[in-house]
Short mmCIF file of C-alpha atoms in Angstrom, two decimals:
data_model
loop_
_atom_site.label_atom_id
_atom_site.label_comp_id
_atom_site.label_asym_id
_atom_site.label_seq_id
_atom_site.Cartn_x
_atom_site.Cartn_y
_atom_site.Cartn_z
CA UNK A 1 4.93 49.82 2.33
CA UNK A 2 6.77 46.99 1.23
CA UNK A 3 10.63 46.79 1.41
CA UNK A 4 12.84 46.27 -1.53
CA UNK A 5 12.97 42.57 -2.62
CA UNK A 6 10.39 41.74 0.03
CA UNK A 7 7.45 40.79 -2.36
CA UNK A 8 5.36 41.70 -5.44
CA UNK A 9 4.38 45.02 -4.93
CA UNK A 10 6.25 47.89 -6.18
CA UNK A 11 9.11 49.03 -3.86
CA UNK A 12 8.81 52.12 -2.07
CA UNK A 13 10.21 55.47 -3.75
CA UNK A 14 13.96 56.31 -2.84
CA UNK A 15 12.89 59.62 -2.26
CA UNK A 16 10.80 58.84 0.38
CA UNK A 17 11.35 56.79 3.68
CA UNK A 18 9.49 53.44 4.06
CA UNK A 19 7.33 53.03 7.38
CA UNK A 20 9.61 50.32 8.01
CA UNK A 21 12.76 52.20 8.47
CA UNK A 22 10.82 54.93 10.22
CA UNK A 23 9.72 52.45 12.79
CA UNK A 24 13.39 51.40 13.24
CA UNK A 25 14.49 54.97 14.04
CA UNK A 26 11.93 55.45 16.56
CA UNK A 27 12.54 51.99 18.44
CA UNK A 28 16.22 53.08 18.62
CA UNK A 29 15.15 56.51 19.76
CA UNK A 30 12.76 54.91 22.52
CA UNK A 31 15.99 52.83 23.51
CA UNK A 32 18.02 55.68 24.04
CA UNK A 33 15.49 57.27 26.37
CA UNK A 34 15.49 53.96 28.31
CA UNK A 35 12.89 51.66 26.89
CA UNK A 36 13.18 48.04 26.59
CA UNK A 37 13.37 46.86 23.06
CA UNK A 38 10.12 44.09 23.12
CA UNK A 39 7.99 46.93 24.50
CA UNK A 40 9.31 49.57 21.82
CA UNK A 41 9.06 47.54 19.25
CA UNK A 42 5.53 46.24 19.74
CA UNK A 43 4.47 50.08 20.23
CA UNK A 44 6.16 51.25 17.08
CA UNK A 45 5.12 48.19 14.97
CA UNK A 46 1.68 47.86 15.54
CA UNK A 47 0.36 49.63 12.38
CA UNK A 48 2.58 47.86 10.13
CA UNK A 49 1.88 44.63 7.94
CA UNK A 50 3.45 41.43 8.49
CA UNK A 51 6.07 41.76 5.97
CA UNK A 52 7.24 45.40 6.92
CA UNK A 53 7.23 44.25 10.56
CA UNK A 54 9.65 41.33 9.84
CA UNK A 55 11.96 43.79 8.12
CA UNK A 56 11.90 46.08 10.87
CA UNK A 57 12.63 43.38 13.32
CA UNK A 58 15.58 42.07 11.31
CA UNK A 59 16.87 45.60 10.73
CA UNK A 60 16.84 46.65 14.38
CA UNK A 61 17.54 43.36 16.14
CA UNK A 62 20.40 42.68 13.63
CA UNK A 63 21.87 46.27 14.30
CA UNK A 64 21.94 45.60 17.90
CA UNK A 65 23.42 42.27 17.68
CA UNK A 66 26.34 43.89 15.47
CA UNK A 67 26.59 47.04 17.14
CA UNK A 68 30.48 47.17 18.41
CA UNK A 69 31.39 45.91 14.96
CA UNK A 70 29.26 48.48 13.03
CA UNK A 71 30.79 51.25 15.70
CA UNK A 72 34.43 50.06 14.71
CA UNK A 73 33.63 50.50 10.88
CA UNK A 74 31.82 54.00 11.11
CA UNK A 75 34.72 55.20 13.62
CA UNK A 76 37.30 54.40 11.07
CA UNK A 77 35.54 56.52 8.08
CA UNK A 78 34.25 59.49 10.42
CA UNK A 79 36.70 62.25 10.87
CA UNK A 80 36.99 62.77 14.28
CA UNK A 81 35.48 59.47 15.34
CA UNK A 82 32.32 58.37 16.92
CA UNK A 83 32.53 61.32 19.60
CA UNK A 84 31.76 64.04 17.12
CA UNK A 85 28.28 62.41 16.02
CA UNK A 86 24.93 63.15 17.47
CA UNK A 87 23.37 59.97 19.14
CA UNK A 88 20.43 59.64 16.84
CA UNK A 89 22.87 60.08 13.78
CA UNK A 90 25.08 57.38 14.98
CA UNK A 91 22.03 55.41 15.20
CA UNK A 92 20.85 55.83 11.98
CA UNK A 93 24.26 55.12 10.51
CA UNK A 94 24.00 52.06 12.34
CA UNK A 95 20.96 51.17 10.52
CA UNK A 96 22.34 52.18 7.26
CA UNK A 97 25.41 50.25 7.51
CA UNK A 98 23.50 47.25 8.64
CA UNK A 99 21.34 47.25 5.45
CA UNK A 100 24.55 47.68 3.25
CA UNK A 101 26.70 44.94 5.08
CA UNK A 102 24.17 42.24 6.20
CA UNK A 103 20.60 42.55 4.73
CA UNK A 104 21.04 41.07 1.09
CA UNK A 105 17.44 41.95 0.08
CA UNK A 106 18.02 45.46 0.47
CA UNK A 107 19.89 47.24 -2.64
CA UNK A 108 22.60 49.29 -1.99
CA UNK A 109 21.22 52.28 -3.58
CA UNK A 110 18.19 51.96 -1.44
CA UNK A 111 20.09 51.40 1.98
CA UNK A 112 22.15 54.57 1.20
CA UNK A 113 19.44 56.72 -0.04
CA UNK A 114 16.75 55.85 2.40
CA UNK A 115 19.23 56.21 5.24
CA UNK A 116 20.38 59.53 3.77
CA UNK A 117 16.87 60.94 3.67
CA UNK A 118 15.93 59.90 7.09
CA UNK A 119 18.71 61.73 8.60
CA UNK A 120 18.17 64.53 6.60
CA UNK A 121 14.41 64.59 8.00
CA UNK A 122 15.50 64.15 11.84
CA UNK A 123 18.52 66.09 11.87
CA UNK A 124 19.28 68.33 8.85
CA UNK A 125 21.40 68.74 5.68
CA UNK A 126 24.87 68.45 7.27
CA UNK A 127 24.51 65.23 8.93
CA UNK A 128 22.82 63.71 5.73
CA UNK A 129 25.78 64.77 3.93
CA UNK A 130 28.29 62.84 6.47
CA UNK A 131 25.88 59.95 6.39
CA UNK A 132 25.84 59.83 2.36
CA UNK A 133 29.99 60.10 2.51
CA UNK A 134 30.30 57.15 5.13
CA UNK A 135 27.91 54.78 3.73
CA UNK A 136 29.01 55.17 0.17
CA UNK A 137 32.58 54.61 1.30
CA UNK A 138 31.25 51.61 2.88
CA UNK A 139 29.60 50.48 -0.28
CA UNK A 140 32.67 50.92 -2.43
CA UNK A 141 34.73 48.85 -0.16
CA UNK A 142 32.33 46.09 0.14
CA UNK A 143 33.77 42.99 1.55
CA UNK A 144 37.15 45.10 2.26
CA UNK A 145 35.37 47.09 4.80
CA UNK A 146 36.73 45.46 8.14
CA UNK A 147 37.82 47.06 11.21
CA UNK A 148 41.78 46.32 12.69
CA UNK A 149 41.02 43.85 15.41
CA UNK A 150 42.74 44.67 18.44
CA UNK A 151 46.07 42.76 19.61
CA UNK A 152 44.61 41.85 23.14
CA UNK A 153 42.63 38.63 22.55
CA UNK A 154 39.87 39.77 24.85
CA UNK A 155 39.24 43.22 22.98
CA UNK A 156 39.48 41.28 19.77
CA UNK A 157 36.59 38.54 20.75
CA UNK A 158 34.53 41.48 22.07
CA UNK A 159 34.77 43.49 18.85
CA UNK A 160 34.23 40.68 16.74
CA UNK A 161 31.39 39.43 18.29
CA UNK A 162 29.85 42.81 19.26
CA UNK A 163 29.66 42.25 23.26
CA UNK A 164 30.87 44.44 26.04
CA UNK A 165 34.35 43.62 27.02
CA UNK A 166 33.81 43.33 30.54
CA UNK A 167 31.22 40.41 30.08
CA UNK A 168 33.71 38.82 27.42
CA UNK A 169 36.38 38.79 30.16
CA UNK A 170 33.84 37.08 32.86
CA UNK A 171 33.12 34.40 30.78
CA UNK A 172 36.46 33.66 29.23
CA UNK A 173 37.63 33.31 32.63
CA UNK A 174 35.06 31.14 33.39
CA UNK A 175 34.94 28.92 30.04
CA UNK A 176 37.72 29.76 28.11
CA UNK A 177 38.28 31.54 24.73
CA UNK A 178 36.55 28.74 22.47
CA UNK A 179 33.41 28.18 24.69
CA UNK A 180 32.82 31.53 25.27
CA UNK A 181 33.17 32.35 21.30
CA UNK A 182 30.37 29.75 20.90
CA UNK A 183 28.44 31.68 23.39
CA UNK A 184 28.72 34.97 21.91
CA UNK A 185 27.93 33.60 18.44
CA UNK A 186 24.79 31.94 19.67
CA UNK A 187 23.55 35.43 21.23
CA UNK A 188 24.30 37.04 17.64
CA UNK A 189 21.71 34.33 15.96
CA UNK A 190 18.01 34.85 15.84
CA UNK A 191 16.41 32.23 18.00
CA UNK A 192 13.46 30.22 16.41
CA UNK A 193 10.00 30.13 17.57
CA UNK A 194 9.27 27.03 19.82
CA UNK A 195 5.58 25.85 20.62
CA UNK A 196 4.14 24.08 23.39
CA UNK A 197 0.72 22.06 22.76
CA UNK A 198 -1.85 23.14 25.29
CA UNK A 199 -5.49 21.36 25.35
CA UNK A 200 -3.92 19.19 22.47
CA UNK A 201 -1.59 16.49 21.81
CA UNK A 202 1.81 17.45 19.64
CA UNK A 203 0.37 15.57 16.49
CA UNK A 204 -2.75 17.61 16.43
CA UNK A 205 -1.14 20.96 16.59
CA UNK A 206 1.59 19.72 14.10
CA UNK A 207 -1.18 19.01 11.48
CA UNK A 208 -2.71 22.46 12.19
CA UNK A 209 0.63 24.11 11.73
CA UNK A 210 1.60 22.13 8.65
CA UNK A 211 -2.02 22.91 7.27
CA UNK A 212 -1.30 26.79 7.89
CA UNK A 213 2.19 26.25 5.72
CA UNK A 214 4.32 26.11 8.79
CA UNK A 215 7.22 23.65 8.43
CA UNK A 216 7.85 22.01 11.69
CA UNK A 217 10.73 20.08 13.54
CA UNK A 218 11.67 18.67 16.60
CA UNK A 219 12.92 21.32 19.61
CA UNK A 220 16.16 20.35 21.24
CA UNK A 221 15.88 18.84 24.98
CA UNK A 222 11.96 18.85 25.00
CA UNK A 223 10.49 16.22 22.86
CA UNK A 224 6.86 17.44 23.33
CA UNK A 225 7.92 20.91 21.90
CA UNK A 226 7.44 22.03 18.31
CA UNK A 227 9.98 23.94 16.66
CA UNK A 228 8.64 26.36 13.89
CA UNK A 229 11.29 25.95 11.01
CA UNK A 230 9.77 28.28 8.46
CA UNK A 231 8.88 32.09 8.73
CA UNK A 232 5.51 33.08 10.55
CA UNK A 233 3.63 36.00 9.01
CA UNK A 234 1.33 36.32 11.96
CA UNK A 235 1.68 34.19 14.84
CA UNK A 236 -1.93 35.64 16.29
CA UNK A 237 -3.79 34.79 13.20
CA UNK A 238 -2.68 31.32 13.15
CA UNK A 239 -5.93 28.92 13.91
CA UNK A 240 -3.93 26.75 16.58
CA UNK A 241 -2.85 29.98 18.46
CA UNK A 242 -6.38 31.48 18.39
CA UNK A 243 -7.79 28.54 19.67
CA UNK A 244 -5.59 28.20 22.64
CA UNK A 245 -3.92 25.10 21.33
CA UNK A 246 -0.23 26.32 21.93
CA UNK A 247 2.06 29.16 23.44
CA UNK A 248 5.43 30.10 22.55
CA UNK A 249 8.08 29.11 25.08
CA UNK A 250 12.05 28.57 24.78
CA UNK A 251 13.12 24.84 25.89
CA UNK A 252 15.21 26.55 28.84
CA UNK A 253 11.87 28.09 30.23
CA UNK A 254 10.00 24.53 29.62
CA UNK A 255 12.94 23.03 31.35
CA UNK A 256 12.63 24.86 34.96
CA UNK A 257 9.02 23.88 35.09
CA UNK A 258 10.12 19.83 34.50
CA UNK A 259 13.10 20.21 36.76
CA UNK A 260 10.65 21.67 39.42
CA UNK A 261 8.54 18.51 39.18
CA UNK A 262 5.55 19.49 41.40
CA UNK A 263 2.95 16.90 42.33
CA UNK A 264 0.21 16.30 40.05
CA UNK A 265 -2.82 18.01 41.51
CA UNK A 266 -0.68 20.29 43.90
CA UNK A 267 -1.77 23.81 44.49
CA UNK A 268 1.26 26.08 43.91
CA UNK A 269 2.49 29.58 43.81
CA UNK A 270 4.37 31.11 41.05
CA UNK A 271 5.75 34.62 42.11
CA UNK A 272 7.24 36.99 39.75
CA UNK A 273 4.83 35.33 37.03
CA UNK A 274 4.84 37.68 34.12
CA UNK A 275 5.02 37.18 31.25
CA UNK A 276 3.31 33.92 32.19
CA UNK A 277 4.85 30.84 30.40
CA UNK A 278 6.18 28.71 33.38
CA UNK A 279 2.55 29.34 35.02
CA UNK A 280 1.06 27.91 31.92
CA UNK A 281 3.17 24.87 32.10
CA UNK A 282 2.46 24.35 35.74
CA UNK A 283 -1.17 24.65 35.14
CA UNK A 284 -0.91 21.52 32.98
CA UNK A 285 -0.55 19.23 36.13
CA UNK A 286 -1.49 21.43 39.07
CA UNK A 287 -4.89 21.74 40.88
CA UNK A 288 -4.36 25.45 41.18
CA UNK A 289 -1.78 27.94 40.18
CA UNK A 290 -1.65 31.14 41.89
CA UNK A 291 0.33 33.29 39.67
CA UNK A 292 1.59 36.96 40.80
CA UNK A 293 3.56 40.01 39.67
CA UNK A 294 4.08 43.08 41.11
CA UNK A 295 3.19 44.87 37.80
CA UNK A 296 -0.21 45.07 36.72
CA UNK A 297 0.62 46.13 33.02
CA UNK A 298 3.19 42.63 32.71
CA UNK A 299 0.24 40.67 34.78
CA UNK A 300 -2.12 41.29 31.68
CA UNK A 301 0.13 38.87 29.58
CA UNK A 302 -0.75 36.23 32.00
CA UNK A 303 -4.22 36.93 32.30
CA UNK A 304 -4.41 36.85 28.26
CA UNK A 305 -2.77 33.69 28.34
CA UNK A 306 -5.17 32.21 30.71
CA UNK A 307 -7.94 33.18 28.80
CA UNK A 308 -6.85 32.47 25.50
CA UNK A 309 -6.04 29.04 26.41
CA UNK A 310 -8.80 28.62 28.87
CA UNK A 311 -6.94 27.58 31.77
CA UNK A 312 -9.42 27.54 34.92
CA UNK A 313 -6.83 26.38 37.15
CA UNK A 314 -4.88 29.72 36.70
CA UNK A 315 -5.19 32.47 39.01
CA UNK A 316 -3.45 35.73 38.16
CA UNK A 317 -3.42 38.41 40.61
CA UNK A 318 -1.08 41.47 41.73
CA UNK A 319 1.50 41.00 44.53
CA UNK A 320 4.79 42.01 45.77
CA UNK A 321 7.17 38.81 46.33
CA UNK A 322 8.74 40.46 49.27
CA UNK A 323 5.51 40.59 50.78
CA UNK A 324 4.01 37.39 50.13
CA UNK A 325 0.06 37.51 49.80
CA UNK A 326 -0.23 33.73 50.32
CA UNK A 327 0.77 31.75 53.23
CA UNK A 328 1.18 28.02 53.81
CA UNK A 329 2.06 26.98 50.42
CA UNK A 330 3.46 23.51 49.99
CA UNK A 331 5.11 24.44 46.51
CA UNK A 332 6.43 27.37 45.07
CA UNK A 333 8.26 28.77 41.97
CA UNK A 334 10.29 32.06 42.30
CA UNK A 335 11.50 32.81 39.04
CA UNK A 336 13.54 35.88 40.15
CA UNK A 337 14.28 39.08 38.09
CA UNK A 338 17.47 38.99 36.71
CA UNK A 339 20.45 40.24 34.56
CA UNK A 340 19.12 38.02 31.67
CA UNK A 341 22.19 37.05 30.55
CA UNK A 342 21.07 33.73 29.33
CA UNK A 343 18.78 35.53 26.80
CA UNK A 344 20.67 37.82 24.99
CA UNK A 345 20.06 36.40 21.47
CA UNK A 346 16.45 37.36 22.40
CA UNK A 347 17.09 40.74 24.02
CA UNK A 348 20.06 42.08 22.13
CA UNK A 349 19.57 45.63 23.67
CA UNK A 350 20.18 43.93 27.33
CA UNK A 351 24.05 43.44 26.62
CA UNK A 352 24.54 47.28 25.99
CA UNK A 353 22.29 48.20 29.00
CA UNK A 354 23.61 45.84 31.39
CA UNK A 355 26.46 47.34 33.73
CA UNK A 356 28.93 45.67 36.06
CA UNK A 357 27.02 47.30 39.19
CA UNK A 358 23.93 45.37 38.03
CA UNK A 359 25.80 42.16 39.39
CA UNK A 360 25.77 43.53 42.89
CA UNK A 361 22.31 45.35 42.75
CA UNK A 362 20.20 42.31 41.28
CA UNK A 363 21.78 39.50 43.80
CA UNK A 364 20.75 41.98 46.54
CA UNK A 365 17.14 42.08 45.09
CA UNK A 366 17.12 38.29 44.75
CA UNK A 367 18.11 37.72 48.37
CA UNK A 368 15.31 39.55 49.66
CA UNK A 369 12.93 37.94 47.24
CA UNK A 370 14.22 34.43 48.06
CA UNK A 371 14.04 34.95 52.00
CA UNK A 372 10.57 36.31 52.15
CA UNK A 373 9.00 33.68 49.56
CA UNK A 374 10.49 31.02 51.64
CA UNK A 375 8.52 32.13 54.69
CA UNK A 376 5.01 31.47 52.88
CA UNK A 377 6.29 27.55 52.41
CA UNK A 378 5.26 25.06 54.63
CA UNK A 379 7.26 22.49 56.42
CA UNK A 380 8.01 19.79 54.23
CA UNK A 381 7.36 22.16 51.33
CA UNK A 382 9.21 22.95 48.17
CA UNK A 383 10.59 26.14 46.72
CA UNK A 384 12.09 26.27 43.30
CA UNK A 385 14.33 29.30 42.78
CA UNK A 386 15.32 30.06 39.05
CA UNK A 387 16.71 32.63 36.83
CA UNK A 388 17.39 32.94 33.32
CA UNK A 389 21.20 34.53 34.01
CA UNK A 390 24.63 32.89 33.57
CA UNK A 391 26.17 34.45 36.57
CA UNK A 392 27.29 32.77 39.38
CA UNK A 393 26.38 35.96 41.77
CA UNK A 394 22.68 35.08 40.81
CA UNK A 395 22.59 31.51 40.76
CA UNK A 396 24.89 28.97 42.93
CA UNK A 397 25.99 31.83 45.16
CA UNK A 398 22.35 32.69 46.08
CA UNK A 399 21.59 29.12 46.70
CA UNK A 400 24.63 28.29 48.82
CA UNK A 401 24.19 31.56 50.97
CA UNK A 402 20.28 31.07 51.40
CA UNK A 403 21.34 27.20 52.64
CA UNK A 404 23.78 28.53 54.80
CA UNK A 405 21.45 30.84 56.58
CA UNK A 406 18.50 28.71 56.45
CA UNK A 407 19.64 25.25 58.07
CA UNK A 408 16.16 23.98 57.63
CA UNK A 409 16.45 23.94 53.97
CA UNK A 410 18.32 21.29 51.72
CA UNK A 411 18.77 21.21 48.01
CA UNK A 412 17.06 18.26 46.46
CA UNK A 413 17.61 17.13 42.87
CA UNK A 414 14.45 16.60 40.72
CA UNK A 415 13.08 12.91 40.30
CA UNK A 416 15.35 10.57 37.79
CA UNK A 417 14.19 11.43 34.14
CA UNK A 418 12.34 14.77 35.03
CA UNK A 419 14.97 16.61 32.89
CA UNK A 420 17.76 15.41 30.41
CA UNK A 421 20.95 14.43 32.29
CA UNK A 422 22.89 16.87 30.17
CA UNK A 423 21.41 19.87 31.88
CA UNK A 424 21.70 18.78 35.51
CA UNK A 425 24.78 19.86 37.61
CA UNK A 426 25.17 18.67 41.04
CA UNK A 427 21.33 18.46 41.31
CA UNK A 428 20.83 21.94 39.67
CA UNK A 429 19.53 22.84 36.51
CA UNK A 430 22.12 24.44 34.39
CA UNK A 431 21.02 25.29 30.77
CA UNK A 432 24.03 27.06 28.59
CA UNK A 433 23.30 28.50 24.99
CA UNK A 434 26.59 27.51 23.90
CA UNK A 435 26.24 23.67 24.90
CA UNK A 436 22.42 23.22 24.67
CA UNK A 437 21.46 25.32 21.70
CA UNK A 438 18.48 27.11 23.60
CA UNK A 439 18.49 30.14 26.06
CA UNK A 440 20.29 30.05 29.45
CA UNK A 441 18.19 28.95 32.71
CA UNK A 442 19.21 27.92 36.08
CA UNK A 443 17.05 26.47 38.69
CA UNK A 444 17.70 24.76 42.17
CA UNK A 445 14.92 22.81 44.04
CA UNK A 446 14.95 23.74 47.81
CA UNK A 447 13.12 21.50 50.40
CA UNK A 448 12.06 22.67 53.99
CA UNK A 449 12.52 19.97 56.61
CA UNK A 450 9.04 18.73 58.07
#
């Protein structure tokens, strides 16, 4: 079913609920049960056409990015506050409020009527009447519908940019209020798709994309990547993608492999490899890439990429990095599991799932992985440790602790020109969304003495 304003076909009747909105409600229900957003989204939108899928993505991802702000608006318009609302009713109110206030393609009457009908179907007439009253009030107030900002500057920043207060306080202490605001605003934007040519030169892939109606532009920091500057109806149906001539990768991830600067023709290990983008990049120059992950379901993505792009030097296999299956490896990348605070713009659910205690749990896992992986690296070999986190506990503190406990290892900067000087910090790779306009990433090259 098409959404209002989305195309030439007649819009869905207001009395019924569109498939896209039903999918959005199911996705948020999956998140309440502990699912990850990308997994839930793929599962719930697989049967939708490309336009409805785009609508659902804009609605769900946008609602999650603005959740705290929407909650403040709803809180002020529900007698008794959010505490009296069923969790599903609150989620559906968020969806309705987001359509009213942020989705110009949706007429107000449709946003209200569809949300009310959805609440009635799932929760009954009483919650439906409450939903109707709240959304109609928001619609009447229009641009005047603004929550009052707290006097405390951290509270105000957390509310206005819709992030957990404890994270905002951490970042303000590190970078100051202005730079933290830029980071939060970056997290609230939809990231562009960046294509990396594979088995083809950039000009060839650009020509194929433009022939498909895609506008292309230069990508930041990585000159041979291509920014897809116009909406994509279906990436998997594009000829260049089907022919294995590109994969999608943010420049931050690409920079990790460029920073690694493994020697041409080397056999290297990529542990914790799924979903496989870095393994693909390593396979450009390596003699062999042994890409492992503990999860077979996640490793399927690596296998699919290797087959689609015809990468005979990429060898995926299931293994636990804490018990290395390979020995005597001269070059290794460990892209450690982390809190992912550098990728909040791609994963807006993660900011609400993350807890302060995770900054104790994740570093413990990373330490174990780093120590175990290092045992498989030969004397004179190179180990690159990376994360997509912005947090010191997961990055610099891990490297410094490892070096203090393993005197035979040293930090080694990359070869000159491997990556732009702007993303180097004392020999380490440090990519920050608020400064570089891409995802966040950290990496350190660790050399074992001969």
